[in-house]
Short mmCIF file of C-alpha atoms and ligand atoms in Angstrom, two decimals:
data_model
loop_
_atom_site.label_atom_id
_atom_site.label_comp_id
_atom_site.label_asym_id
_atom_site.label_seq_id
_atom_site.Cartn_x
_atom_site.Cartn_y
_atom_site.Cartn_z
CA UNK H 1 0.00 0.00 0.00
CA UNK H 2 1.17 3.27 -0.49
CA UNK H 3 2.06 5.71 2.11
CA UNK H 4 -0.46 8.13 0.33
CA UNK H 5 -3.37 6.37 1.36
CA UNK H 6 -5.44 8.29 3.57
CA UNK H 7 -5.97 12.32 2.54
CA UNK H 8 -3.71 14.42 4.72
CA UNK H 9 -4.43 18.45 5.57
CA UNK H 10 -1.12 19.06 7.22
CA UNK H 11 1.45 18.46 4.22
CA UNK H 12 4.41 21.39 4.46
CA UNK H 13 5.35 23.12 1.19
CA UNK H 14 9.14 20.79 1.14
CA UNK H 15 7.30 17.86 1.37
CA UNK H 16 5.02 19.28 -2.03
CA UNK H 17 7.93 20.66 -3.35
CA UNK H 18 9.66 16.98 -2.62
CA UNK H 19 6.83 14.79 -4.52
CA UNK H 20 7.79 17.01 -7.62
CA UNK H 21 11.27 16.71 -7.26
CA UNK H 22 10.43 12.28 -7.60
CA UNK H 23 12.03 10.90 -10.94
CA UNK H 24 9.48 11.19 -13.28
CA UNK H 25 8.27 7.56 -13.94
CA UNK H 26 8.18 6.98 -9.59
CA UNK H 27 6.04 10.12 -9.39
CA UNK H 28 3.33 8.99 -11.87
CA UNK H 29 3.54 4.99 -10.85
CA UNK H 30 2.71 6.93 -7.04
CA UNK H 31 0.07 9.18 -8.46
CA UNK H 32 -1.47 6.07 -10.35
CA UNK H 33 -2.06 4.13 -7.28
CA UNK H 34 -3.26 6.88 -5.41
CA UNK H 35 -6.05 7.33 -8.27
CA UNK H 36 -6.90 3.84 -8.12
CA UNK H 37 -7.56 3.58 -4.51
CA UNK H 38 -10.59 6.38 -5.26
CA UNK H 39 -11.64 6.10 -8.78
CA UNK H 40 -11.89 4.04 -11.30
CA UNK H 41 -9.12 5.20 -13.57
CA UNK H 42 -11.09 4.41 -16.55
CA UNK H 43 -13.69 7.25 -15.86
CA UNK H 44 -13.47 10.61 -16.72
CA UNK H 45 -15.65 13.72 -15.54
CA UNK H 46 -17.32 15.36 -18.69
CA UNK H 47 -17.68 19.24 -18.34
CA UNK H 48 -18.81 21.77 -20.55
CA UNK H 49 -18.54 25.34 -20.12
CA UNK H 50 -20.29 29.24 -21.40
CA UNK H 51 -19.08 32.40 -20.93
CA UNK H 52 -22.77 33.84 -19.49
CA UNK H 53 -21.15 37.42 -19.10
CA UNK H 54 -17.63 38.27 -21.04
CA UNK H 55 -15.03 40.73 -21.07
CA UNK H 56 -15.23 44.29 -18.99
CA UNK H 57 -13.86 42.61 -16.03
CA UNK H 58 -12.48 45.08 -13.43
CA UNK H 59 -9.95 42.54 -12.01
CA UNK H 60 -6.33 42.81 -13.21
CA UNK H 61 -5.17 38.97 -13.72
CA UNK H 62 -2.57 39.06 -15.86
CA UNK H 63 -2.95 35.98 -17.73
CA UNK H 64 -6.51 36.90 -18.91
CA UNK H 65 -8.56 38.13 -22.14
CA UNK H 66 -11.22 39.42 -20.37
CA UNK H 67 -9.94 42.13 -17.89
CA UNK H 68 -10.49 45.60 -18.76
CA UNK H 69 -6.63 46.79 -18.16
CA UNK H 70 -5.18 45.38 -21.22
CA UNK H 71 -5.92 45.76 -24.73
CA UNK H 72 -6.96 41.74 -25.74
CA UNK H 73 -9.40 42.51 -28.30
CA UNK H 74 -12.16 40.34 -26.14
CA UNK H 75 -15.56 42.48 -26.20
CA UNK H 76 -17.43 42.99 -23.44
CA UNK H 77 -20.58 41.79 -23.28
CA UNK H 78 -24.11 42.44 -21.20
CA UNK H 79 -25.09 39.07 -19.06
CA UNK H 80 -26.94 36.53 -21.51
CA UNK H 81 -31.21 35.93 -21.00
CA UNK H 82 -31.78 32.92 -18.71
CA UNK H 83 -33.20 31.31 -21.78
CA UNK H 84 -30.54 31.38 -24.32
CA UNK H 85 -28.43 29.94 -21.64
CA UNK H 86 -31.10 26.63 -20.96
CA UNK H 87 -30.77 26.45 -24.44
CA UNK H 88 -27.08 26.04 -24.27
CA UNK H 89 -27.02 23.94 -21.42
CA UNK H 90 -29.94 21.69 -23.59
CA UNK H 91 -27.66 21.30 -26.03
CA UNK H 92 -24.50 20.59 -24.05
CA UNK H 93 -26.82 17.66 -22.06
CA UNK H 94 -27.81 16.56 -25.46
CA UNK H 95 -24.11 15.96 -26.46
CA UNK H 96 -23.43 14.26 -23.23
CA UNK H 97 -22.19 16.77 -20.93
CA UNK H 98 -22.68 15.78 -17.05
CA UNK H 99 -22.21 19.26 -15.42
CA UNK H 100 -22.33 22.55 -16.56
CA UNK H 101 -20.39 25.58 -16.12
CA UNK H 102 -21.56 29.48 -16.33
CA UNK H 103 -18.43 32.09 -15.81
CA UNK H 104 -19.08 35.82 -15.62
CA UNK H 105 -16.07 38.45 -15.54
CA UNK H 106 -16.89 39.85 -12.80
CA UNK H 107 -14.81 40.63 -9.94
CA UNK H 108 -17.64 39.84 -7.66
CA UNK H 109 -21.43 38.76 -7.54
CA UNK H 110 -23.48 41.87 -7.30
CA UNK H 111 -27.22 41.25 -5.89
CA UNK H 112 -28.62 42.77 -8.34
CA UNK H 113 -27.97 40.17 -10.78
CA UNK H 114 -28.42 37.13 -8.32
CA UNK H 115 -32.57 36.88 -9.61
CA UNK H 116 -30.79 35.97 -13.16
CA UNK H 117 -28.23 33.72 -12.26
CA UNK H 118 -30.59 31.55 -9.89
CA UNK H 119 -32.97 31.69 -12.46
CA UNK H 120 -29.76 30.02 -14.73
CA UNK H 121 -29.08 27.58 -12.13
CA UNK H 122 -32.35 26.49 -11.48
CA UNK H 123 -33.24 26.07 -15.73
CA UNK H 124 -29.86 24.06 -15.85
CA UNK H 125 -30.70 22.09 -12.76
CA UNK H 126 -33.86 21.41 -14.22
CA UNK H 127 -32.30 19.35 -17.68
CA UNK H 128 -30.10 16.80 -14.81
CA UNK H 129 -26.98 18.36 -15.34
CA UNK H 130 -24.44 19.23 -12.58
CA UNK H 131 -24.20 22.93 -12.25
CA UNK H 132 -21.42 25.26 -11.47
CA UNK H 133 -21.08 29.02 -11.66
CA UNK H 134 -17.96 30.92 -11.90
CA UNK H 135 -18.83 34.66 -10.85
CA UNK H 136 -16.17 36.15 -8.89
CA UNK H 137 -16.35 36.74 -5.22
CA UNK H 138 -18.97 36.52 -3.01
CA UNK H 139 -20.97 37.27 0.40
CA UNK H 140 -22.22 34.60 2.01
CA UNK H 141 -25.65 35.51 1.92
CA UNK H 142 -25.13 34.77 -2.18
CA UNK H 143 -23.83 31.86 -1.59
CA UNK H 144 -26.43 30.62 0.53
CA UNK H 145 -28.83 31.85 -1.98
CA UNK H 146 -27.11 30.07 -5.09
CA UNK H 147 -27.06 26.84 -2.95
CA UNK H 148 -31.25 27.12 -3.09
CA UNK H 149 -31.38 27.88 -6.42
CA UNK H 150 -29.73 24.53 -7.12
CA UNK H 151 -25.83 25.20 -7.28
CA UNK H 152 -23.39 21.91 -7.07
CA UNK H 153 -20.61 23.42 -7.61
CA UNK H 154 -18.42 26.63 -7.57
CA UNK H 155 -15.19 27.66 -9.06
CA UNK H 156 -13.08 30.20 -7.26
CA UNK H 157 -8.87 29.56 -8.03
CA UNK H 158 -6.47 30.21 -5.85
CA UNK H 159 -4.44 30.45 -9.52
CA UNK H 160 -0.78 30.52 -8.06
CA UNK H 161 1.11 29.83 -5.03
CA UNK H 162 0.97 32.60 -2.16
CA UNK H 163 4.23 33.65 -3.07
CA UNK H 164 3.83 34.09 -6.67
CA UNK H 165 0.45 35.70 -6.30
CA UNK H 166 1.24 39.61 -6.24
CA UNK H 167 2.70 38.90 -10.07
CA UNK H 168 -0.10 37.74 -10.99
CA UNK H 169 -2.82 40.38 -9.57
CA UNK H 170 -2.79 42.59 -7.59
CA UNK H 171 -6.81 43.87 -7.38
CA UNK H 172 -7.61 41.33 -4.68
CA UNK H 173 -5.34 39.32 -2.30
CA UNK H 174 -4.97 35.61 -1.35
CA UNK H 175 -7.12 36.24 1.60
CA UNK H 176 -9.97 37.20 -0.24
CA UNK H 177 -10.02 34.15 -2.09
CA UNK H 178 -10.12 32.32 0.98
CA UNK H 179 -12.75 34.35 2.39
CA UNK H 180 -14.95 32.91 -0.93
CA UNK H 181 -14.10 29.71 -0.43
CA UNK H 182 -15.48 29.88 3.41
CA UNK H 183 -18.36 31.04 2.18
CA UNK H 184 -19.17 28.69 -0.73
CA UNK H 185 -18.04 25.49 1.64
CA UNK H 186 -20.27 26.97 4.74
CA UNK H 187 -23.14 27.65 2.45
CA UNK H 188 -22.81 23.53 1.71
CA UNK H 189 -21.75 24.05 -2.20
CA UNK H 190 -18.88 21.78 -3.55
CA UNK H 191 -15.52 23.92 -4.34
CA UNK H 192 -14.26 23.77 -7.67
CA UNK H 193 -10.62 25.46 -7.13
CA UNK H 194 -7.45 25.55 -8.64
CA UNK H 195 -4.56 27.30 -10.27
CA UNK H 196 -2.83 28.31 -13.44
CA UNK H 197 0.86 27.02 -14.27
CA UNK H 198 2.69 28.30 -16.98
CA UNK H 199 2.76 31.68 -16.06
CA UNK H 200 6.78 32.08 -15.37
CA UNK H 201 6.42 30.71 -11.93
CA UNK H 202 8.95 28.49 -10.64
CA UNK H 203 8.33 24.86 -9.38
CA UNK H 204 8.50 26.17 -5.83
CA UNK H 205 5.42 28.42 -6.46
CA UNK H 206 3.41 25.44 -8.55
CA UNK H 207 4.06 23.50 -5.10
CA UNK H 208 3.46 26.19 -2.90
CA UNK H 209 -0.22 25.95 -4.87
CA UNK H 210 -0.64 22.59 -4.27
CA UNK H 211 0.30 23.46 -0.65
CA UNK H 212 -2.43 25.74 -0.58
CA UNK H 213 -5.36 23.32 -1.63
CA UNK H 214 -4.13 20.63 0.54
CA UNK H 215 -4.12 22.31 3.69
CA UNK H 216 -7.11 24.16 3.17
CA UNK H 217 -10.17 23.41 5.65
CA UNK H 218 -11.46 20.77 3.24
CA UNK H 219 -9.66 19.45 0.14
CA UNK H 220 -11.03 20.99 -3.34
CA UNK H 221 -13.95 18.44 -4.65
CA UNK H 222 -12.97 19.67 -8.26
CA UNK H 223 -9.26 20.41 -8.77
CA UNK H 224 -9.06 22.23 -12.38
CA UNK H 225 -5.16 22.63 -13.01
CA UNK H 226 -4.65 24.75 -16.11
CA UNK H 227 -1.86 25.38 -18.32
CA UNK H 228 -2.00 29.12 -19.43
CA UNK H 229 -3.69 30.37 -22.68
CA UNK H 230 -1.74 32.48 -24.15
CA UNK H 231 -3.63 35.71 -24.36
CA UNK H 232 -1.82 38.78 -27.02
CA UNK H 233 -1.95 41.84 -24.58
CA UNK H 234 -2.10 40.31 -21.52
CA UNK H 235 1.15 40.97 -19.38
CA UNK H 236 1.34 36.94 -18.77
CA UNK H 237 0.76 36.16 -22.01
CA UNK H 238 4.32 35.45 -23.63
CA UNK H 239 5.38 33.68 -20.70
CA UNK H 240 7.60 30.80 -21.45
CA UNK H 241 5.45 27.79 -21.69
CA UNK H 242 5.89 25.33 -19.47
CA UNK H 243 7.54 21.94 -20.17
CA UNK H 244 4.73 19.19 -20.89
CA UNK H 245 6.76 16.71 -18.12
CA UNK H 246 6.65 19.30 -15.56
CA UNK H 247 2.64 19.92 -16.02
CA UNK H 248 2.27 16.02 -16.07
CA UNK H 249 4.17 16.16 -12.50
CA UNK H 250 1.80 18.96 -11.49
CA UNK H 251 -1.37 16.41 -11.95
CA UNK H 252 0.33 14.21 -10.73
CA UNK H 253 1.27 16.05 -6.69
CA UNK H 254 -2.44 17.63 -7.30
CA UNK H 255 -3.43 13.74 -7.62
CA UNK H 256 -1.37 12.72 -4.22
CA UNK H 257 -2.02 15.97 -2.25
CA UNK H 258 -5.92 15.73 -2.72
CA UNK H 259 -6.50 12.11 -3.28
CA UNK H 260 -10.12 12.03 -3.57
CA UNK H 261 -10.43 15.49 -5.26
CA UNK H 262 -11.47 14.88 -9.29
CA UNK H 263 -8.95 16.93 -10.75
CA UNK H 264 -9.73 18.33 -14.23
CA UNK H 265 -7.21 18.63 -16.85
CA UNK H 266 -7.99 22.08 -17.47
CA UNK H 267 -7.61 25.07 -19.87
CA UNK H 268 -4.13 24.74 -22.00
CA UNK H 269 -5.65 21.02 -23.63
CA UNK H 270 -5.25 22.69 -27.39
CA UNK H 271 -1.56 22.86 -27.08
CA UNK H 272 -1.27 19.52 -25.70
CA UNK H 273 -0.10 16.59 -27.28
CA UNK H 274 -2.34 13.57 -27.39
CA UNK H 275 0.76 11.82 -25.71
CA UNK H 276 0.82 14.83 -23.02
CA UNK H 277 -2.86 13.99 -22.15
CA UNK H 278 -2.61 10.54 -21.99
CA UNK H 279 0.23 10.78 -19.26
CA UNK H 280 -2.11 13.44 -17.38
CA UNK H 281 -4.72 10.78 -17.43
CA UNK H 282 -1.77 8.22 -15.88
CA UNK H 283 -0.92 11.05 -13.51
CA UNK H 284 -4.59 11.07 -12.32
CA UNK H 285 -6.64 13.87 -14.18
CA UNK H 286 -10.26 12.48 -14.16
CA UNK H 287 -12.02 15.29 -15.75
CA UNK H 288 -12.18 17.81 -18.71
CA UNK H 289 -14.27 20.08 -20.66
CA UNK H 290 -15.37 19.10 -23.90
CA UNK H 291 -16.25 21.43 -27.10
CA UNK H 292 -14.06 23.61 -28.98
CA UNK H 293 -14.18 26.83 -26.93
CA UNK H 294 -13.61 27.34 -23.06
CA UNK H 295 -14.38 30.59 -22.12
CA UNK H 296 -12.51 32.89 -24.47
CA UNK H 297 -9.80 30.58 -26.39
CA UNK H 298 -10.16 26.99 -27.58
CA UNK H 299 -10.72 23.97 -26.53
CA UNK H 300 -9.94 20.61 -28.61
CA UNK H 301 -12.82 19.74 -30.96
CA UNK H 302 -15.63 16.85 -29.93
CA UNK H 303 -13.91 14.49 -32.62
CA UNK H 304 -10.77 14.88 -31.34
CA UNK H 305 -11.30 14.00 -27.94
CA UNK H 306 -13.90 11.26 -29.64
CA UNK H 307 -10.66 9.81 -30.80
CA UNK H 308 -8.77 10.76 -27.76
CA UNK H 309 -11.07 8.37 -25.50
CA UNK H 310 -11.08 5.73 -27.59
CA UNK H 311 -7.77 5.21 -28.09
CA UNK H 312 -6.95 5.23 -24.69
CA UNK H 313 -10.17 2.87 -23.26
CA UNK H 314 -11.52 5.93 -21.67
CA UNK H 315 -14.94 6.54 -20.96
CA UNK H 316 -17.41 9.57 -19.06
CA UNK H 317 -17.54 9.02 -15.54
CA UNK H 318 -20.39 7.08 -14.47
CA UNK H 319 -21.66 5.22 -17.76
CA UNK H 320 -20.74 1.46 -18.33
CA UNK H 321 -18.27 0.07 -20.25
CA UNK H 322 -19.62 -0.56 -23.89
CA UNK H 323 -22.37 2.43 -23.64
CA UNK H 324 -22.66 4.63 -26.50
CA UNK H 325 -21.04 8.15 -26.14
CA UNK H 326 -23.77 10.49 -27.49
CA UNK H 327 -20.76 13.47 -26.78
CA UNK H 328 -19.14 12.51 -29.52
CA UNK H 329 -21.58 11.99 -32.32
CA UNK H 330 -22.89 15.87 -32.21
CA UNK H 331 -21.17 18.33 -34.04
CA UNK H 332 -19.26 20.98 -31.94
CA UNK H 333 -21.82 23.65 -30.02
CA UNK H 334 -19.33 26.20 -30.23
N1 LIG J 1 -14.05 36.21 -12.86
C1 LIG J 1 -14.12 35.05 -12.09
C2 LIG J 1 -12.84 34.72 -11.35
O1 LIG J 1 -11.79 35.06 -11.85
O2 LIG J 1 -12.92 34.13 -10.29
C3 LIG J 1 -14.55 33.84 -12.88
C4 LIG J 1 -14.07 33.63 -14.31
S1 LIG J 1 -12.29 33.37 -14.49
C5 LIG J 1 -12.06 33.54 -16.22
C6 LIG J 1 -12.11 31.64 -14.11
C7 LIG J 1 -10.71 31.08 -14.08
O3 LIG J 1 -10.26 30.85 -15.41
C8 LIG J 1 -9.60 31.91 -13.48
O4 LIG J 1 -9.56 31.83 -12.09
C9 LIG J 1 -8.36 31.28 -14.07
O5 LIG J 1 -7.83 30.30 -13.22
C10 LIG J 1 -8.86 30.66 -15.38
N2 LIG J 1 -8.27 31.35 -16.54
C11 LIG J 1 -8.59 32.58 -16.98
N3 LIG J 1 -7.84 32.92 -18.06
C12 LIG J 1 -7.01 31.89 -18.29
C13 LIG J 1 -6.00 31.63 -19.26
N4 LIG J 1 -5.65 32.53 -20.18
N5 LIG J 1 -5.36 30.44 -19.24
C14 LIG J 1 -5.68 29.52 -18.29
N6 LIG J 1 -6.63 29.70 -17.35
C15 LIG J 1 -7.28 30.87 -17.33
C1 LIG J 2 -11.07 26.93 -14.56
O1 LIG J 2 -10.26 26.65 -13.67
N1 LIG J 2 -10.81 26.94 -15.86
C2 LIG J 2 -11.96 27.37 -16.63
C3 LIG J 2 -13.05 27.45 -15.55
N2 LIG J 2 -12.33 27.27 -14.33
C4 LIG J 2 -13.97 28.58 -15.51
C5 LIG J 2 -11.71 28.60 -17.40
C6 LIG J 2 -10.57 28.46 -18.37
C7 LIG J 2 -10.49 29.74 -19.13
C8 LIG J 2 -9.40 29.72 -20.15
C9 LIG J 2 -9.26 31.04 -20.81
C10 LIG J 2 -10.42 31.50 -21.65
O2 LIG J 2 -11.03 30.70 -22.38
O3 LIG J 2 -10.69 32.70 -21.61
FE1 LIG J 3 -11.77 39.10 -14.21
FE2 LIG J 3 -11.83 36.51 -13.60
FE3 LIG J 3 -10.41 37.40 -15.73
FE4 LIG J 3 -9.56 37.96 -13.29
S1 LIG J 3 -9.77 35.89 -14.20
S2 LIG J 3 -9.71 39.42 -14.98
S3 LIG J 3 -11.49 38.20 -12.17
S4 LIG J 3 -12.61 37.45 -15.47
#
C-alpha cells in the first residue's frame, strides 16, 4: 500500500515541493495508485462550459482576455437571457455533458444580478446536469442563496502559489479568495478550485499551490489545473510555456495531495499533445471540458477528444463500459 493512502491536511510546502522533485516515472507509478484507490481510472468527468457574461472585467489577472486593463481585443458583453443559456445547457446535455459551467467576468457577484443567475441555475438544474457558476467573489448571503437555487458546484482559483500571487494580480489578495471559499463550503456548495501554471512561476510556487489546496479546511472536490492560454496583450501572455513533463508532475502532486479530489485537466488542452494527455490521465486527471471553446480561447474539438477516448479505453464518468457516447456523435456547439 502506499504511504499516500489516507488524505492528509497538514502536508508542508518541502514535502510538495519533494513529490515534484520524484524521478518522473516513480512520481506517476505513485500518483497512479493513489487514483486507483478512489476512482476508477477508466472514468473521466465530462464538463462543458459558457461564458454567461464576457469581457469588462475590473480585475487585473494578468494571464486573462477578459480584464479591462489590457488591450486583448475580447468584447465585453451584457449578461446573456436565462433562456438562451437553458438552451445552451440543452444542447450541451444533449451531447453528453454531465455538469455545466456558467463564468461571468466579474470581480464579484453583485445582488442585483443574483434573480438571473438563480434563475440560470435552477433552468440548468432542471435538464439533470451538474451545475457550477464561476462569478467572482462573493458574500455569504449569495452563496447561501445560489445553494437554493440549485448550485453543485463553484469555481473560485487560488491560480498561483501565495508567493507568486502579487505577479499575478494585484486587485484582490490571497485572503480574499479564501474568504470565498469559506463562504461557498459553509453555504454547503462543492468547491471547484485551482490554479494556473505556466505563467513564469517556478516549481516552488506550482508547489506552494498545491500546498495551498491541501491544507485548506477541506480538500477541493474539483481540482481544475490549467496550463495558461496564451492571451496577445495580456502581461502573462508570452510567458515561457511550461515543459509538458513538468505539467504532467503537477497532476500528478495535485493527484497525491488531494487524493479524492477529481482533478480536471484544465484550460491549456489545445496545445497539448495527445501523448501529453494521456500521461495526465496516468498522472490522475479524471475530468475535462469538452467542445471547442472554453471561455474565451479553444478547446480541442468533440472528434478529437472522440478519438482521444477511444484510443486510450476511456470513458465519461459514471456510464458502463460498452455504452454509446452520445458526446461525440454531435457536431461541436461552439
Ligand atoms: N471572474 C471570475 C474569477 O476570476 O474568479 C470567474 C471567471 S475566471 C475567467 C475563471 C478562471 O479561469 C480563473 O480563475 C483562471 O484560473 C482561469 N483562466 C482565466 N484565463 C485563463 C488563461 N488565459 N489560461 C488559463 N486559465 C485561465
Ligand atoms: C477553470 O479553472 N478553468 C476554466 C473554468 N475554471 C472557468 C476557465 C478556463 C479559461 C481559459 C481562458 C479563456 O477561455 O478565456
Ligand atoms: Fe476578471 Fe476573472 Fe479574468 Fe480575473 S480571471 S480578470 S477576475 S474574469
Amino acid at each position: 500500500m502506499s504511504r499516500f493512502t489516507q488524505p492528509r491536511h497538514d502536508w508542508t510546502p518541502d514535502e510538495v515541493e519533494a513529490l515534484f522533485d520524484l524521478p518522473f516515472t516513480e512520481l506517476v507509478f505513485q500518483a497512479a495508485l493513489v487514483h486507483r484507490q478512489w476512482f476508477d481510472p477508466a472514468e473521466v468527468q465530462i464538463s462543458r462550459l459558457l461564458s454567461v457574461k464576457t469581457g469588462g472585467c475590473p480585475e487585473n489577472c494578468g494571464y486573462c482576455s477578459q480584464s479591462s486593463h489590457f488591450k486583448t481585443g475580447v468584447k465585453a458583453t451584457k449578461l446573456m437571457e436565462v433562456e438562451a443559456v437553458i438552451a445552451e445547457a440543452a444542447a450541451a446535455k444533449a451531447g453528453g455533458a454531465q455538469r455545466f459551467c456558467m463564468g461571468a467576468a466579474w470581480r464579484d457577484l453583485k445582488d442585483r444580478d443574483l434573480p438571473r443567475v438563480s434563475a440560470m441555475i435552477s433552468g440548468v438544474k432542471a435538464l439533470g446536469l451538474e451545475t457550477c457558476v464561476t462569478l467572482g467573489m462573493l458574500e455569504p448571503h449569495q452563496a447561501r442563496a445560489l445553494k437554493d437555487a440549485g448550485l453543485d458546484y463553484y469555481n473560485h482559483n487560488l491560480d498561483t502559489g501565495p508567493d507568486y500571487y502579487e505577479t499575478v494580480v494585484t486587485t484582490r489578495t490571497y485572503q480574499d479568495r479564501l474568504d470565498t471559499l469559506t463562504a461557498v463550503r459553509d453555504a454547503g456548495v462543492s468547491t471547484c478550485c485551482g490554479g494556473i501554471v505556466g505563467m513564469g512561476e517556478t516549481r516552488r510556487d506550482r508547489a506552494g499551490l498545491l500546498h495551498a489546496l491541501a491544507t485548506l479546511p477541506a480538500h477541493p472536490d474539483s481540482l481544475p489545473i490549467n496550463d495558461l492560454m496564451p492571451v496577445k496583450g495580456a502581461p502573462l501572455g508570452d510567458s515561457t510555456p511550461l515543459d509538458p513533463l513538468e505539467f504532467v508532475r503537477t497532476i500528478a502532486v495535485a493527484r497525491i495531495v488531494c487524493p479524492k479530489a477529481v482533478v480536471r485537466l484544465s484550460a491549456g488542452r489545445d496545445h497539448m499533445s495527445r501523448e501529453q494527455q494521456a500521461l495526465c490521465f496516468l498522472a490522475g486527471a479524471n475530468s475535462m471540458f469538452v467542445g471547442g471553446k472554453l471561455l474565451t480561447t479553444k478547446n480541442p474539438e468533440l472528434d478529437d477528444d472522440a478519438r482521444l477516448f477511444a484510443d486510450l479505453g476511456l470513458r465519461p464518468m459514471g456510464e458502463a463500459a460498452g455504452e454509446s457516447l452520445p458526446l461525440f456523435l454531435e457536431p461541436a456547439l461552439n
